[in-house]
Every structure is written in C-alpha cells, then in structure tokens.
C-alpha cells in the first residue's frame, strides 16, 4: 500500500496544482473580460460613457420609468460653433475642448444612476432617472455654470468663450407610455 499511497499523494499534489492554475487563469480571464466590457461602454477619448452605453441605459431607464410610473429626463448638450472652434484653433485644441466640456458636464451629476454619455461628435446626452423637468432644468443651470467656469477662449463666438446649448425632455407618469426614441428626439429638438 505504501507505493499506492505515494502515487496517490503525488497525483493529489499534481491535481491541486492544476486546479490552482485553472483558478488563477479563470480570475485573470474574468478581470480581462470586465475591463473589456467597461472599455466597450466608455468613450476612450472623453472618458465618459459612449453611445452604446447611452443607448442601453436610456432604453432600460425608460422601461423602468414606465413600469414604476416615475419621471425620466433627458438633456442633450451641443457645443456651440464647434466646427469654427476646430477650424480656428486646430483639432488638438478641439479635442481638449471636448474633453473639458465632457468633464464639466459629468461634474454636475450627483447620483450614481445619472449618466453623461458622448452621443456623437460634439453632442453629450445626460440621462436623469427619477427626475422631472424642474430637476433637469436645475442640472442644466449647473451644467451651464460649469461650462462657463472652464472659460475656454473662442474668438468666433459672440460670447468670447466656448458655450453649449442644452435641450431638455422629460417623460412623466401622467403621460401614456411613448417610445424611448420620441424622448431622445424631443430633447434633441429642444
């Protein structure tokens, strides 16, 4: 039995080493998957959420708002005269401007469920679950103050600095369920 027990111990050690190796590799693969998923939902350029994350979030939050009969607001932010800014100051300055405005927008969001996302080009969308129009307008006012405080020079603008335009749309529990796309369209139009 001594030879059999020695072989059993050797096999047990080898099996333990294999299981440990599988565990370590599984952990590393899981971490890499989480990092990939996170990067797939964030705009690497601005550091805020990307369009894919926005699309998933607005659909989910719209369904939740309808189901729970809660308000949902959406703000669409557009950097004013951005093309002339890029043309006048160059693309590196335009890139820095876009990052600064994105950071300013994100800085006014206070709740974990609020989301600022790059919608496209120089547009940023802000999703505000459980927020009515009055709450969204307050966020817009805070956002405008944050952008103004950046004081990014823009000689082509009548204000002399980079400004933004913001449109607000809200779904409230008194409305019949509409389409999420209508909410986005209303905010963009506003």
XYZ file of N, CA and C in Angstrom:
570
model
N 0.806 -1.209 0.000
C 0.000 0.000 0.000
C 0.842 1.263 0.000
N 2.077 1.167 0.462
C 2.957 2.332 0.552
C 3.192 2.959 -0.810
N 3.421 2.117 -1.822
C 3.659 2.638 -3.174
C 2.391 3.303 -3.707
N 1.265 2.693 -3.444
C -0.029 3.263 -3.892
C -0.293 4.599 -3.201
N -0.048 4.713 -1.887
C -0.258 5.955 -1.159
C 0.677 7.056 -1.657
N 1.911 6.707 -1.974
C 2.866 7.686 -2.507
C 2.373 8.211 -3.864
N 1.897 7.300 -4.704
C 1.372 7.708 -6.013
C 0.116 8.572 -5.846
N -0.729 8.210 -4.865
C -1.944 8.982 -4.588
C -1.581 10.405 -4.134
N -0.574 10.516 -3.261
C -0.136 11.845 -2.815
C 0.414 12.652 -3.989
N 1.201 12.047 -4.823
C 1.767 12.737 -5.993
C 0.648 13.193 -6.933
N -0.318 12.307 -7.166
C -1.452 12.669 -8.022
C -2.280 13.788 -7.400
N -2.448 13.738 -6.069
C -3.224 14.766 -5.378
C -2.523 16.117 -5.480
N -1.202 16.137 -5.313
C -0.435 17.389 -5.429
C -0.540 17.928 -6.857
N -0.402 17.039 -7.833
C -0.495 17.463 -9.224
C -1.896 18.007 -9.523
N -2.920 17.338 -9.030
C -4.300 17.788 -9.244
C -4.520 19.148 -8.587
N -3.995 19.327 -7.385
C -4.116 20.601 -6.679
C -3.425 21.721 -7.465
N -2.248 21.427 -8.010
C -1.532 22.417 -8.824
C -2.340 22.777 -10.080
N -2.923 21.786 -10.718
C -3.734 22.035 -11.913
C -4.955 22.879 -11.561
N -5.640 22.534 -10.450
C -6.802 23.318 -10.026
C -6.416 24.747 -9.673
N -5.274 24.919 -9.030
C -4.794 26.259 -8.697
C -4.497 27.056 -9.966
N -3.862 26.426 -10.928
C -3.571 27.080 -12.209
C -4.871 27.471 -12.919
N -5.855 26.591 -12.917
C -7.152 26.894 -13.537
C -7.818 28.064 -12.825
N -7.735 28.079 -11.503
C -8.320 29.180 -10.732
C -7.663 30.515 -11.051
N -6.351 30.535 -11.110
C -5.620 31.779 -11.419
C -5.959 32.252 -12.834
N -5.950 31.326 -13.777
C -6.277 31.701 -15.162
C -7.720 32.183 -15.287
N -8.632 31.547 -14.591
C -10.036 31.975 -14.613
C -10.181 33.386 -14.059
N -9.480 33.670 -12.978
C -9.517 35.005 -12.378
C -8.993 36.049 -13.362
N -7.872 35.743 -14.014
C -7.293 36.697 -14.972
C -8.209 36.906 -16.171
N -8.827 35.840 -16.659
C -9.755 35.965 -17.780
C -10.974 36.794 -17.378
N -11.493 36.569 -16.178
C -12.651 37.336 -15.694
C -12.304 38.812 -15.570
N -11.134 39.116 -15.032
C -10.699 40.526 -14.930
C -10.560 41.159 -16.307
N -9.997 40.425 -17.243
C -9.840 40.949 -18.608
C -11.200 41.168 -19.255
N -12.141 40.254 -19.019
C -13.494 40.418 -19.563
C -14.176 41.645 -18.980
N -14.049 41.850 -17.664
C -14.644 43.036 -17.039
C -14.033 44.316 -17.595
N -12.729 44.317 -17.775
C -12.055 45.508 -18.321
C -12.508 45.759 -19.759
N -12.676 44.706 -20.526
C -13.140 44.849 -21.909
C -14.562 45.372 -21.946
N -15.424 44.844 -21.078
C -16.805 45.325 -21.028
C -16.858 46.787 -20.622
N -16.042 47.162 -19.648
C -16.016 48.551 -19.204
C -15.530 49.468 -20.317
N -14.477 49.060 -21.010
C -13.968 49.902 -22.095
C -14.930 49.926 -23.273
N -15.730 48.894 -23.423
C -16.707 48.871 -24.515
C -17.858 49.835 -24.255
N -18.027 50.286 -23.026
C -19.121 51.184 -22.685
C -18.654 52.609 -22.388
N -17.365 52.869 -22.507
C -16.851 54.207 -22.252
C -16.131 54.741 -23.486
N -16.274 56.013 -23.689
C -15.601 56.691 -24.780
C -14.159 56.938 -24.335
N -13.237 56.262 -24.966
C -11.837 56.390 -24.584
C -11.294 57.788 -24.775
N -11.920 58.558 -25.623
C -11.453 59.903 -25.928
C -11.834 60.901 -24.840
N -13.110 60.876 -24.417
C -13.584 61.854 -23.433
C -13.590 61.312 -22.004
N -13.619 60.007 -21.854
C -13.658 59.413 -20.527
C -15.062 59.208 -19.978
N -16.074 59.715 -20.684
C -17.448 59.490 -20.232
C -18.014 58.290 -20.986
N -19.233 57.925 -20.663
C -19.872 56.781 -21.323
C -19.975 57.041 -22.825
N -20.049 55.976 -23.601
C -20.154 56.131 -25.050
C -21.598 55.961 -25.521
N -21.793 56.041 -26.831
C -23.140 55.972 -27.403
C -23.795 54.622 -27.113
N -23.028 53.560 -27.165
C -23.592 52.235 -26.888
C -24.134 52.175 -25.462
N -23.363 52.688 -24.517
C -23.803 52.715 -23.126
C -25.046 53.581 -22.987
N -25.066 54.724 -23.675
C -26.239 55.595 -23.642
C -27.472 54.854 -24.156
N -27.342 54.213 -25.316
C -28.486 53.512 -25.907
C -29.035 52.453 -24.961
N -28.138 51.681 -24.339
C -28.582 50.648 -23.396
C -29.235 51.271 -22.164
N -28.634 52.338 -21.657
C -29.131 52.972 -20.434
C -30.474 53.640 -20.653
N -30.629 54.397 -21.734
C -31.883 55.121 -21.949
C -33.035 54.147 -22.160
N -32.789 53.060 -22.861
C -33.842 52.042 -23.052
C -34.235 51.420 -21.717
N -33.247 51.031 -20.933
C -33.506 50.405 -19.632
C -34.227 51.374 -18.695
N -33.747 52.612 -18.622
C -34.353 53.592 -17.717
C -35.751 53.999 -18.185
N -35.974 54.037 -19.493
C -37.308 54.366 -19.995
C -38.301 53.278 -19.605
N -37.911 52.024 -19.803
C -38.792 50.915 -19.406
C -39.067 50.947 -17.901
N -38.038 51.234 -17.121
C -38.203 51.292 -15.673
C -39.125 52.454 -15.285
N -38.971 53.599 -15.922
C -39.814 54.762 -15.618
C -41.277 54.454 -15.906
N -41.529 53.816 -17.045
C -42.911 53.461 -17.389
C -43.453 52.437 -16.401
N -42.670 51.419 -16.111
C -43.103 50.343 -15.203
C -43.365 50.882 -13.797
N -42.480 51.729 -13.292
C -42.597 52.228 -11.922
C -43.353 53.551 -11.814
N -43.799 54.048 -12.964
C -44.538 55.316 -13.008
C -43.720 56.442 -12.364
N -42.461 56.567 -12.808
C -41.559 57.601 -12.315
C -41.102 58.473 -13.474
N -40.709 59.671 -13.159
C -40.221 60.596 -14.180
C -38.865 60.154 -14.712
N -38.595 60.548 -15.944
C -37.294 60.334 -16.568
C -37.008 61.545 -17.432
N -35.852 62.159 -17.221
C -35.478 63.322 -18.019
C -34.227 63.022 -18.831
N -34.141 63.726 -19.940
C -33.004 63.597 -20.834
C -32.572 64.990 -21.260
N -31.285 65.243 -21.187
C -30.707 66.512 -21.628
C -29.770 66.205 -22.788
N -29.925 66.946 -23.868
C -28.990 66.851 -24.991
C -28.175 68.138 -25.008
N -26.877 68.001 -24.935
C -25.954 69.135 -24.879
C -25.145 69.166 -26.169
N -25.053 70.344 -26.773
C -24.316 70.513 -28.017
C -23.359 71.682 -27.840
N -22.089 71.488 -28.173
C -21.123 72.577 -28.067
C -21.380 73.543 -29.224
N -21.604 74.802 -28.886
C -21.921 75.815 -29.889
C -20.698 76.142 -30.763
N -20.941 76.268 -32.049
C -19.914 76.688 -33.019
C -18.634 75.859 -32.914
N -18.792 74.561 -32.710
C -17.624 73.705 -32.517
C -16.788 73.584 -33.783
N -17.432 73.563 -34.930
C -16.681 73.474 -36.202
C -15.769 74.684 -36.351
N -16.285 75.869 -36.066
C -15.438 77.060 -36.187
C -14.324 77.051 -35.130
N -14.596 76.461 -33.968
C -13.556 76.327 -32.945
C -12.443 75.437 -33.478
N -12.812 74.281 -34.021
C -11.827 73.351 -34.589
C -11.043 74.004 -35.719
N -11.761 74.713 -36.603
C -11.099 75.364 -37.739
C -10.144 76.457 -37.270
N -10.544 77.209 -36.260
C -9.730 78.327 -35.792
C -8.570 77.938 -34.899
N -8.770 76.943 -34.045
C -7.743 76.591 -33.063
C -7.045 75.271 -33.363
N -7.560 74.522 -34.303
C -6.959 73.234 -34.648
C -7.603 72.079 -33.894
N -7.430 70.901 -34.463
C -8.066 69.714 -33.889
C -7.545 69.341 -32.500
N -6.255 69.492 -32.200
C -5.815 69.183 -30.833
C -6.526 70.065 -29.791
N -6.718 71.346 -30.113
C -7.448 72.230 -29.189
C -8.917 71.820 -29.130
N -9.489 71.403 -30.262
C -10.869 70.924 -30.273
C -11.031 69.680 -29.426
N -10.052 68.793 -29.493
C -10.076 67.582 -28.669
C -10.028 67.928 -27.189
N -9.143 68.857 -26.833
C -9.027 69.274 -25.430
C -10.318 69.945 -24.964
N -10.924 70.734 -25.845
C -12.193 71.398 -25.528
C -13.287 70.360 -25.261
N -13.386 69.373 -26.116
C -14.402 68.333 -25.966
C -14.221 67.577 -24.659
N -12.983 67.277 -24.306
C -12.720 66.588 -23.033
C -13.098 67.475 -21.852
N -12.751 68.759 -21.918
C -13.062 69.674 -20.814
C -14.565 69.837 -20.633
N -15.295 69.958 -21.735
C -16.752 70.108 -21.647
C -17.374 68.819 -21.117
N -16.883 67.676 -21.565
C -17.392 66.390 -21.073
C -17.192 66.277 -19.572
N -16.011 66.663 -19.093
C -15.732 66.630 -17.652
C -16.632 67.592 -16.891
N -16.879 68.776 -17.469
C -17.753 69.762 -16.820
C -19.172 69.214 -16.706
N -19.648 68.584 -17.776
C -20.997 68.013 -17.759
C -21.078 66.921 -16.706
N -20.118 66.040 -16.712
C -20.150 64.926 -15.756
C -20.013 65.410 -14.308
N -19.325 66.514 -14.110
C -19.092 67.009 -12.747
C -20.365 67.474 -12.045
N -21.415 67.798 -12.783
C -22.643 68.286 -12.147
C -23.606 67.161 -11.789
N -23.301 65.959 -12.206
C -24.176 64.822 -11.897
C -23.849 64.325 -10.496
N -24.877 64.168 -9.687
C -24.664 63.857 -8.276
C -25.053 62.435 -7.885
N -25.917 61.819 -8.658
C -26.422 60.496 -8.268
C -25.773 59.405 -9.113
N -25.581 58.232 -8.537
C -24.947 57.149 -9.293
C -25.726 56.739 -10.543
N -27.047 56.901 -10.548
C -27.856 56.493 -11.697
C -27.857 57.497 -12.836
N -27.385 58.724 -12.585
C -27.308 59.731 -13.644
C -26.164 59.358 -14.587
N -26.345 59.641 -15.870
C -25.338 59.240 -16.847
C -25.083 60.345 -17.849
N -23.822 60.683 -18.044
C -23.399 61.570 -19.131
C -22.699 60.687 -20.155
N -23.102 60.813 -21.422
C -22.535 59.970 -22.470
C -22.285 60.791 -23.723
N -21.209 60.455 -24.404
C -20.948 61.092 -25.691
C -21.945 60.516 -26.684
N -22.787 61.391 -27.203
C -23.845 60.957 -28.112
C -23.324 60.890 -29.539
N -22.490 61.819 -29.891
C -21.895 61.858 -31.216
C -21.164 63.162 -31.409
N -20.062 63.143 -32.117
C -19.325 64.369 -32.398
C -19.147 65.208 -31.161
N -19.784 66.379 -31.170
C -19.693 67.295 -30.031
C -20.976 67.325 -29.221
N -21.761 66.256 -29.294
C -23.004 66.164 -28.524
C -22.832 65.226 -27.333
N -23.403 65.641 -26.215
C -23.377 64.846 -24.995
C -24.816 64.688 -24.515
N -25.180 63.469 -24.162
C -26.524 63.195 -23.647
C -26.417 62.925 -22.146
N -27.405 63.420 -21.403
C -27.438 63.217 -19.964
C -28.767 62.557 -19.608
N -28.701 61.371 -19.043
C -29.887 60.621 -18.632
C -30.076 60.839 -17.131
N -31.288 61.269 -16.758
C -31.590 61.571 -15.357
C -32.816 60.777 -14.896
N -32.617 59.558 -14.391
C -33.748 58.769 -13.898
C -34.394 59.449 -12.692
N -35.696 59.224 -12.551
C -36.467 59.747 -11.421
C -36.282 61.260 -11.252
N -36.226 61.960 -12.380
C -36.035 63.411 -12.372
C -37.088 64.050 -13.257
N -37.796 65.042 -12.707
C -38.797 65.749 -13.501
C -38.133 66.905 -14.250
N -38.937 67.665 -14.988
C -38.414 68.759 -15.802
C -37.698 69.784 -14.926
N -38.301 70.138 -13.794
C -37.690 71.143 -12.912
C -36.303 70.685 -12.448
N -36.164 69.422 -12.092
C -34.861 68.887 -11.675
C -33.860 68.910 -12.818
N -34.325 68.576 -14.017
C -33.447 68.589 -15.188
C -32.997 70.004 -15.520
N -33.901 70.966 -15.402
C -33.546 72.363 -15.665
C -32.497 72.831 -14.657
N -32.603 72.399 -13.416
C -31.587 72.757 -12.413
C -30.230 72.178 -12.812
N -30.227 70.935 -13.281
C -28.973 70.318 -13.732
C -28.404 71.112 -14.910
N -29.275 71.533 -15.837
C -28.817 72.334 -16.982
C -28.182 73.631 -16.489
N -28.808 74.295 -15.531
C -28.234 75.538 -14.995
C -26.864 75.285 -14.377
N -26.738 74.198 -13.615
C -25.449 73.843 -13.027
C -24.423 73.534 -14.114
N -24.884 72.843 -15.135
C -24.033 72.465 -16.260
C -23.524 73.716 -16.986
N -24.414 74.674 -17.237
C -24.015 75.908 -17.918
C -22.987 76.671 -17.086
N -23.181 76.691 -15.782
C -22.214 77.351 -14.897
C -20.861 76.651 -14.956
N -20.872 75.319 -14.948
C -19.631 74.544 -15.014
C -18.902 74.781 -16.324
N -19.640 74.845 -17.430
C -19.020 75.082 -18.740
C -18.445 76.503 -18.785
N -19.215 77.474 -18.282
C -18.727 78.860 -18.259
C -17.446 78.980 -17.436
N -17.390 78.229 -16.334
C -16.208 78.317 -15.464
C -14.961 77.735 -16.133
N -15.135 76.919 -17.163
C -13.975 76.416 -17.919
C -13.296 77.572 -18.656
N -14.086 78.562 -19.063
C -13.583 79.769 -19.735
C -12.623 79.447 -20.880
N -13.049 78.553 -21.755
C -12.237 78.191 -22.908
C -12.427 79.268 -23.973
N -11.356 79.939 -24.344
C -11.432 81.037 -25.315
C -11.962 80.544 -26.662
N -12.868 81.361 -27.242
C -13.440 81.039 -28.554
C -13.768 82.370 -29.240
N -12.810 82.888 -29.986
C -12.946 84.208 -30.599
C -14.074 84.284 -31.615
N -14.433 83.158 -32.240
C -15.505 83.162 -33.249
C -16.890 83.252 -32.618
N -16.978 83.009 -31.327
C -18.255 83.062 -30.625
C -18.537 84.489 -30.174
N -19.799 84.868 -30.184
C -20.173 86.211 -29.719
C -19.906 86.382 -28.221
N -19.757 85.277 -27.498
C -19.505 85.347 -26.061
C -18.013 85.343 -25.728
N -17.169 85.023 -26.716
C -15.734 85.009 -26.497
C -15.209 83.754 -25.825
N -16.106 82.899 -25.391
C -15.716 81.626 -24.778
C -16.591 80.524 -25.366
N -16.195 79.280 -25.126
C -16.989 78.136 -25.571
C -18.267 78.081 -24.743
N -19.388 77.939 -25.439
C -20.690 77.800 -24.786
C -21.353 76.535 -25.297
N -22.421 76.148 -24.624
C -23.189 74.982 -25.047
C -24.664 75.342 -25.117
N -25.375 74.593 -25.930
C -26.835 74.653 -25.957
C -27.334 73.350 -25.374
N -28.414 73.421 -24.626
C -28.943 72.215 -23.988
C -30.450 72.162 -24.160
N -30.932 71.006 -24.548
C -32.367 70.779 -24.666
C -32.799 69.737 -23.660
N -33.970 69.955 -23.064
C -34.485 69.050 -22.034
C -35.797 68.439 -22.502
N -35.944 67.163 -22.262
C -37.218 66.473 -22.470
C -37.428 65.555 -21.274
N -38.690 65.367 -20.918
C -38.984 64.517 -19.769
C -40.214 63.670 -20.048
N -40.206 62.466 -19.522
C -41.389 61.612 -19.514
C -41.872 61.613 -18.079
N -43.168 61.821 -17.888
C -43.698 61.791 -16.526
C -44.823 60.768 -16.434
N -45.131 60.324 -15.233
C -46.101 59.244 -15.036
C -47.511 59.549 -15.549
N -47.847 60.808 -15.745
C -49.185 61.137 -16.236
C -49.320 60.898 -17.737
N -48.198 60.784 -18.425
C -48.235 60.554 -19.865
C -48.489 59.079 -20.149
N -49.087 58.862 -21.286
C -49.211 57.465 -21.708
C -47.823 56.993 -22.133
N -47.558 55.710 -22.040
C -46.241 55.234 -22.477
C -45.992 55.623 -23.932
N -44.855 56.185 -24.175
C -44.458 56.562 -25.528
C -43.254 55.712 -25.905
N -42.583 56.106 -26.911
C -41.372 55.406 -27.332
C -40.166 56.151 -26.781
N -39.164 55.411 -26.440
C -37.922 55.998 -25.952
C -37.334 56.920 -27.021
N -37.421 56.522 -28.270
C -36.881 57.335 -29.372
C -37.526 58.709 -29.412
N -38.809 58.786 -29.034
C -39.505 60.089 -29.014
C -38.888 61.003 -27.959
N -38.525 60.444 -26.821
C -37.899 61.237 -25.771
C -36.558 61.803 -26.265
N -35.781 60.975 -26.911
C -34.479 61.414 -27.452
C -34.705 62.501 -28.499
N -35.669 62.292 -29.379
C -35.947 63.262 -30.431
C -36.417 64.604 -29.837
N -37.247 64.547 -28.811
C -37.733 65.776 -28.183
C -36.594 66.556 -27.526
N -35.693 65.850 -26.855
C -34.560 66.520 -26.206
C -33.631 67.115 -27.243
N -33.413 66.389 -28.319
C -32.541 66.873 -29.380
C -33.137 68.102 -30.060
N -34.437 68.074 -30.282
C -35.112 69.217 -30.889
C -35.082 70.424 -29.958
N -35.294 70.187 -28.669
C -35.283 71.281 -27.687
C -33.907 71.908 -27.615
